[in-house]
mmCIF file of C-alpha atoms in Angstrom:
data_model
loop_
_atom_site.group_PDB
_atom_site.id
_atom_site.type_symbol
_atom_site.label_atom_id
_atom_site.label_comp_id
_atom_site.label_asym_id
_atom_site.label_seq_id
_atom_site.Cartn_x
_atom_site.Cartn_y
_atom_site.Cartn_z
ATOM 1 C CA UNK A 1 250.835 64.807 17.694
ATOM 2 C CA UNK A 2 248.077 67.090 19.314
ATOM 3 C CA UNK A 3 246.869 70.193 16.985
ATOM 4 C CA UNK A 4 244.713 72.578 19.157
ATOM 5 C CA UNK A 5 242.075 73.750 17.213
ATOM 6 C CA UNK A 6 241.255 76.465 20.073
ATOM 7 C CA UNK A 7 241.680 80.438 18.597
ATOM 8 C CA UNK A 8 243.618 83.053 19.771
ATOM 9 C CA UNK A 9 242.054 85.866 20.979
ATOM 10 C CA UNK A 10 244.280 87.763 18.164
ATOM 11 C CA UNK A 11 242.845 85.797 15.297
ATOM 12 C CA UNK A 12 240.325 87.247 13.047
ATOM 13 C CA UNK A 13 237.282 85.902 12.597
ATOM 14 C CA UNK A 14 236.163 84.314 9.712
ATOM 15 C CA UNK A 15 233.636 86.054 6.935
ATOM 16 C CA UNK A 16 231.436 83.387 7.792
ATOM 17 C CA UNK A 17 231.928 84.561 11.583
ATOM 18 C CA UNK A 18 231.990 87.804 11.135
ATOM 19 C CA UNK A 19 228.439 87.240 8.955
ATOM 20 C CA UNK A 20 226.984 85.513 11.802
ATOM 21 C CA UNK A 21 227.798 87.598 14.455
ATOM 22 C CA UNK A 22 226.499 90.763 12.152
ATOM 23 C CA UNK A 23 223.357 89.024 12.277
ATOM 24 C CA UNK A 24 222.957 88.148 15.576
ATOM 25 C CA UNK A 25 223.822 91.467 16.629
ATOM 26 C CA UNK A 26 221.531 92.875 14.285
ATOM 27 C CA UNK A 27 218.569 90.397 15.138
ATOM 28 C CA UNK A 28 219.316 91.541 19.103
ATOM 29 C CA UNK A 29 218.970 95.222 18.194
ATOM 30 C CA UNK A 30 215.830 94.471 16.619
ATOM 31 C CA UNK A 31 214.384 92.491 19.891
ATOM 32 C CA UNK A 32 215.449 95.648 22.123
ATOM 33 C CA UNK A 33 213.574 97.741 19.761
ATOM 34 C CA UNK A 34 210.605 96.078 19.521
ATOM 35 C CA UNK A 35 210.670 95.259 23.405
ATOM 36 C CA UNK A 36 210.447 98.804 23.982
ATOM 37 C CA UNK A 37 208.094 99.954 21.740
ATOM 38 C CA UNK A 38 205.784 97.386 22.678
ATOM 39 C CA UNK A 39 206.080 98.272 26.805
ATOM 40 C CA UNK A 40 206.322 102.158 25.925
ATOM 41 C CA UNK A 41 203.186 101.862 22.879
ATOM 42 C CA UNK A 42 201.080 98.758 23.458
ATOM 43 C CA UNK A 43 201.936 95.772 21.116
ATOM 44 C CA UNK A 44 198.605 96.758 19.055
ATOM 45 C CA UNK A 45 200.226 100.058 17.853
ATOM 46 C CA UNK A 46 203.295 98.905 17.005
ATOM 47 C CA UNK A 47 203.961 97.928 13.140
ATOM 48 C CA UNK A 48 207.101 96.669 11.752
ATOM 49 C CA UNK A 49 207.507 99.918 9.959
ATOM 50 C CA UNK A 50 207.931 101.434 13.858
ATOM 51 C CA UNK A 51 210.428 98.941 14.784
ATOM 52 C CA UNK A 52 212.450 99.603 11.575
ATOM 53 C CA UNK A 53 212.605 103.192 12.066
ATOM 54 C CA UNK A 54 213.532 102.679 15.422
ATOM 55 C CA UNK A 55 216.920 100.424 14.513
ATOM 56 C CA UNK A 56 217.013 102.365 11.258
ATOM 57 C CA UNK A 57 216.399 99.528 9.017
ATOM 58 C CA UNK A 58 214.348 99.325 6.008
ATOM 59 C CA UNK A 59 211.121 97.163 6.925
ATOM 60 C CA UNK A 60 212.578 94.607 4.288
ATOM 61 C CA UNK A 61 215.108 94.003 6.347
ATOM 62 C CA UNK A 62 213.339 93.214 9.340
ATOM 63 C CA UNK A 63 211.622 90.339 7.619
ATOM 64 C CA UNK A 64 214.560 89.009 6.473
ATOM 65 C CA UNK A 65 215.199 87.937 10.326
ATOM 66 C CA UNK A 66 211.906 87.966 11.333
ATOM 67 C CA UNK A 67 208.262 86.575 9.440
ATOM 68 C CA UNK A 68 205.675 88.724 11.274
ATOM 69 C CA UNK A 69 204.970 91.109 14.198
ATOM 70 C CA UNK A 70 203.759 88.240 16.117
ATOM 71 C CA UNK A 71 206.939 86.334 15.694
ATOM 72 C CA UNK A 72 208.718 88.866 17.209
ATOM 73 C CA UNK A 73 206.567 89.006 19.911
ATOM 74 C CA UNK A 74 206.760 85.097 20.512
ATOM 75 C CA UNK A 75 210.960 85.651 20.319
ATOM 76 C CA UNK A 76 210.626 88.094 23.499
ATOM 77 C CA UNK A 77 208.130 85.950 25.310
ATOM 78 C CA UNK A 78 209.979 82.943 24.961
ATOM 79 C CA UNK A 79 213.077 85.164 26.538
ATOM 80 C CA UNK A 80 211.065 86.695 29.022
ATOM 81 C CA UNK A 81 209.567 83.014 29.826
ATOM 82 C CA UNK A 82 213.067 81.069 30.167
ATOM 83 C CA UNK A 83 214.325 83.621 32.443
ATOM 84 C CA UNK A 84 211.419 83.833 34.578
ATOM 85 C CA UNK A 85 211.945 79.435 34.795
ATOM 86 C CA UNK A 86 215.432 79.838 35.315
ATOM 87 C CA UNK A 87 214.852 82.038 38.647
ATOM 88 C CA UNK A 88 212.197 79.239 39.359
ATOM 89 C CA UNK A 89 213.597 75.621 38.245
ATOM 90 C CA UNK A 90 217.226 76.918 39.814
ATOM 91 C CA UNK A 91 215.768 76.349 43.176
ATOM 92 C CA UNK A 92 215.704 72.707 44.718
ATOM 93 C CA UNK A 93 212.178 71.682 45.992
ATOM 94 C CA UNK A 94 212.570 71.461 50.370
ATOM 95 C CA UNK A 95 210.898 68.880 52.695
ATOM 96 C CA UNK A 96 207.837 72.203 53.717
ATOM 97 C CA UNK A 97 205.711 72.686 50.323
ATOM 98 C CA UNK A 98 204.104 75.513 51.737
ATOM 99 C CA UNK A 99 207.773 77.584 51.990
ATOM 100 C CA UNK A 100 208.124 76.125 48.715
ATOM 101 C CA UNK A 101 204.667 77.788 46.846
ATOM 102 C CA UNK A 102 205.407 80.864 49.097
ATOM 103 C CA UNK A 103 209.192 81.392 47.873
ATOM 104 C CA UNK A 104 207.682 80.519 44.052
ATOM 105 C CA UNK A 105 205.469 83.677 44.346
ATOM 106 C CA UNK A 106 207.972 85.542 45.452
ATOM 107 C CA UNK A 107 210.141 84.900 42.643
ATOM 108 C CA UNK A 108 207.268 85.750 40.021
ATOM 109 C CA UNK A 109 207.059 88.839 42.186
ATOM 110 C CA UNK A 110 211.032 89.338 41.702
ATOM 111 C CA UNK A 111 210.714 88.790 38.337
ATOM 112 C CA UNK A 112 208.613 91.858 37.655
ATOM 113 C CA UNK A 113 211.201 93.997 39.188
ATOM 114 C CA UNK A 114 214.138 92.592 37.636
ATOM 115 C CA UNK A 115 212.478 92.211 34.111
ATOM 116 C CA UNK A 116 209.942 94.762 34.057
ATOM 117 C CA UNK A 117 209.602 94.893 30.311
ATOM 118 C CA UNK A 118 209.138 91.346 30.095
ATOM 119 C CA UNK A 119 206.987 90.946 32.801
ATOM 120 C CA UNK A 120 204.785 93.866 31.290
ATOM 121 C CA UNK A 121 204.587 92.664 27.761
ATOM 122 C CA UNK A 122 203.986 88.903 28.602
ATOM 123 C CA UNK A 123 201.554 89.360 31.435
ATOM 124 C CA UNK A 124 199.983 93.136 31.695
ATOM 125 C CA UNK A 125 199.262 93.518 27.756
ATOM 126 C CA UNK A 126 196.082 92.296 26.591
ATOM 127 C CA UNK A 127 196.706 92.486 22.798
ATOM 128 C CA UNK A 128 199.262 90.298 22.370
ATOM 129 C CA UNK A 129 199.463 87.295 20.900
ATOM 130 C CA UNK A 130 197.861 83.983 22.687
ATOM 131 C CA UNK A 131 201.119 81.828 23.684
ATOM 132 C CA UNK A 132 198.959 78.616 23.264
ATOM 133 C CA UNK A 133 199.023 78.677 19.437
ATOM 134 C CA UNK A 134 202.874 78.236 20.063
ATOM 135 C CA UNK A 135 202.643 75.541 21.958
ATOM 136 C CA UNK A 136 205.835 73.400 20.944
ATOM 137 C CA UNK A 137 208.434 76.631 21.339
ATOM 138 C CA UNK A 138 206.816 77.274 25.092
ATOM 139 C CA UNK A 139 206.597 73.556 25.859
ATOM 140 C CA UNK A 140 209.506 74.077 28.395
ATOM 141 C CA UNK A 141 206.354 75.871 30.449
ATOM 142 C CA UNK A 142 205.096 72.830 31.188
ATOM 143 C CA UNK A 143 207.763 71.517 33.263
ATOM 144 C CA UNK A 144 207.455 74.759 35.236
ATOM 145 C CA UNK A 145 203.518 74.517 35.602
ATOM 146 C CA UNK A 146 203.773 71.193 36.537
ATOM 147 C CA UNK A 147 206.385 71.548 39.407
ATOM 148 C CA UNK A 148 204.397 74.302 40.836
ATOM 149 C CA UNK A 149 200.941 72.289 40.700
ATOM 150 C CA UNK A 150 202.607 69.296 42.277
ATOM 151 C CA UNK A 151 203.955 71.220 45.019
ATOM 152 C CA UNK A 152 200.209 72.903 45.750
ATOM 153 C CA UNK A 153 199.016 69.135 45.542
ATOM 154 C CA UNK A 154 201.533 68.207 48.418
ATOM 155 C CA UNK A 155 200.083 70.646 50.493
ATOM 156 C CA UNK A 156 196.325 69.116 49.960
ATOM 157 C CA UNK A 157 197.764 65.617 49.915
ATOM 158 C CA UNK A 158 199.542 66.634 53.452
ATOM 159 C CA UNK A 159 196.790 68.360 55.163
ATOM 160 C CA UNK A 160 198.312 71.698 54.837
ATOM 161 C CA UNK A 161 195.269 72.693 52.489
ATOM 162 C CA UNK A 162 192.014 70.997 52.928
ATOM 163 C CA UNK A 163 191.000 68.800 50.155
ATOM 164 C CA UNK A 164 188.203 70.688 48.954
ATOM 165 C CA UNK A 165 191.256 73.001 47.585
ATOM 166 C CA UNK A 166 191.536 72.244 43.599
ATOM 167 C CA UNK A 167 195.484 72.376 43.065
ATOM 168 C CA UNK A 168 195.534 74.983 39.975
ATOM 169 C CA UNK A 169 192.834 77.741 41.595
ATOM 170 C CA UNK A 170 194.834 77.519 44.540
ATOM 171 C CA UNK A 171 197.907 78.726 42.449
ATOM 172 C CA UNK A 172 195.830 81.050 40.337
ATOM 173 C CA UNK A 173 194.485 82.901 42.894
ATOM 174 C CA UNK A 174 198.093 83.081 44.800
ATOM 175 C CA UNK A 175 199.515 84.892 41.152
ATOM 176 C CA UNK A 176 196.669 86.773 40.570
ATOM 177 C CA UNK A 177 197.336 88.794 43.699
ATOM 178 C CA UNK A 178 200.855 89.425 42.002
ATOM 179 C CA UNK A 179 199.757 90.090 39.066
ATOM 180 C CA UNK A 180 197.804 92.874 40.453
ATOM 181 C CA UNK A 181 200.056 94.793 42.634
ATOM 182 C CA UNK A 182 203.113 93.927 40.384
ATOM 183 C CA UNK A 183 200.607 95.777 37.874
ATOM 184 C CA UNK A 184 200.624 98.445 40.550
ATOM 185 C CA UNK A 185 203.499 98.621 41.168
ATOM 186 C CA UNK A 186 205.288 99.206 37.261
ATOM 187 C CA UNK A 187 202.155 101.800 36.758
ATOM 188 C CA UNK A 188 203.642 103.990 40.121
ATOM 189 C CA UNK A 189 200.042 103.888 41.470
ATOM 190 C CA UNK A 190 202.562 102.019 44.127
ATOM 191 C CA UNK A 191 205.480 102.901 46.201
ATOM 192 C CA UNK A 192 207.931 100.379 45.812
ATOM 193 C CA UNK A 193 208.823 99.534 49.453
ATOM 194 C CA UNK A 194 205.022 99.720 49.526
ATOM 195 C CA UNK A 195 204.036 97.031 47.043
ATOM 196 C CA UNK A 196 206.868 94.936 48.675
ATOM 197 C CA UNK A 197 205.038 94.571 51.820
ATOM 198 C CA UNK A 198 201.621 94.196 49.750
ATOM 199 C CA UNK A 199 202.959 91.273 48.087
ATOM 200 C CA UNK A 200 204.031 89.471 51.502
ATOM 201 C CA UNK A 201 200.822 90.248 53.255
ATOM 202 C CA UNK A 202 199.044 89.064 49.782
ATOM 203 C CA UNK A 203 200.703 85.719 49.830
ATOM 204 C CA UNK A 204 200.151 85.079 53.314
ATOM 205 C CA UNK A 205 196.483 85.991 53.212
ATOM 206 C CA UNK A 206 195.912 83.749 50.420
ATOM 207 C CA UNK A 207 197.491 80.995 51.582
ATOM 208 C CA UNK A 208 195.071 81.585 54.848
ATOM 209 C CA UNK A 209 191.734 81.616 53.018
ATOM 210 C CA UNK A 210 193.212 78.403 51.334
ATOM 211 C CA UNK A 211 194.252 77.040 54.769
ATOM 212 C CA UNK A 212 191.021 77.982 56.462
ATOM 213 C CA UNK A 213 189.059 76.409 53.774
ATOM 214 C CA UNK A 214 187.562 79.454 52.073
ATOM 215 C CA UNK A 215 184.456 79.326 49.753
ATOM 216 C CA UNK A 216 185.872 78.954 46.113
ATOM 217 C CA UNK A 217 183.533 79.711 43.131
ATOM 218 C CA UNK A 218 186.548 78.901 40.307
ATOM 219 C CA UNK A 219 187.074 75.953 38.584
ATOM 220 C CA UNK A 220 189.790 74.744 36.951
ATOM 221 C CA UNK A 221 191.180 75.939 34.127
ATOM 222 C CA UNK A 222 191.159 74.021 31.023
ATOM 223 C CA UNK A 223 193.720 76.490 28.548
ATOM 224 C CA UNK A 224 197.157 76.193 28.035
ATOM 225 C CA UNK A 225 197.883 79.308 27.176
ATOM 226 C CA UNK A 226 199.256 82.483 29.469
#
């Protein structure tokens, strides 16, 4: 005889249920706090004592769920970081690496206006923690990284890019022209309709200079970190 083990939507939950969803609805009030704070304050003015106050817990309590400032911090990037690889890893690699790097950027572009407080504390504040020294909880990274390198190296290995192109300034210099007028942008030293159009014409003229063979004085970089 078959025994469903399923609940009803009618049944209570359990105290050990109920305790766990307490604290994960506690430790997700805490996030949002800190999230904002760090956006609205800069991360390097921001205690725990803040945070607390802003969730109206003691500080105690905070490091009950969480060991440090920094941890916190590592918590949201690793949120902000699967989301941003989620937009990116959901999309199946086409037989034209070139649409391929140019509909990347546009995503990281995306990303910044969908998740503006994640894009802004991972990427636009310099006082935050290096994500290198977490190495094993970002390792998922990696796979991203590596997918967009090897579709930069198709385009040198098919002729699109000459081969005096190194694969990773190639990408670095396509993102940093994101970075900056996303930066623009989330300031409002930008219209948005504006920076949209930036960001194409951006992309394009990068992937010209690369095309054309342009002069590049950057090497590669060596860190692992964001």
């Amino acid at each position: 005889m078959f025994i469903s083990t399923e609940r009803h939507q009618d049944e209570p939950l359990s105290r050990e249920e109920r305790q766990q969803h307490a604290r994960a609805t506690t430790r997700r009030a805490i996030l949002d706090a800190a999230l904002s704070l760090f956006v609205s304050d800069g991360y390097a003015q921001v205690s725990i004592r803040n945070i607390a106050a802003k969730v109206e817990y003691s500080p105690g309590a905070i490091y009950s769920y969480f060991t440090s400032k920094d941890e916190i911090f590592f918590a949201l990037a690793e949120e902000g970081f699967r989301l941003l690889g989620a937009s990116q890893l959901q999309q199946t690699p086409s037989d034209n690496p070139l649409d391929d790097i140019r509909a990347a950027a546009w995503r990281f572009y995306e990303f910044s206006k969908v998740q503006p407080q994640y894009f802004a504390l991972v990427f636009l504040d310099r006082r935050v923690p290096r994500i290198g020294r977490e190495y094993e909880r970002f390792a998922f990274m990696s796979d991203l990284k590596s997918r967009l390198r090897a579709q930069m190296q198709r385009c040198i290995d098919e002729g699109i890019f000459p081969r005096t192109v190194d694969a990773d300034v190639g990408l670095r210099l396509i993102w940093a022209s994101i970075l900056g007028i996303a930066a623009l942008r989330l300031s409002e030293r930008c219209r948005a309709e504006e920076a949209d159009d930036l960001i194409l014409d951006a992309i394009d003229t990068t992937i010209a200079g690369l095309r054309a063979g342009a002069p590049s004085h950057a090497r590669p970089s060596s860190e692992s970190s964001t």
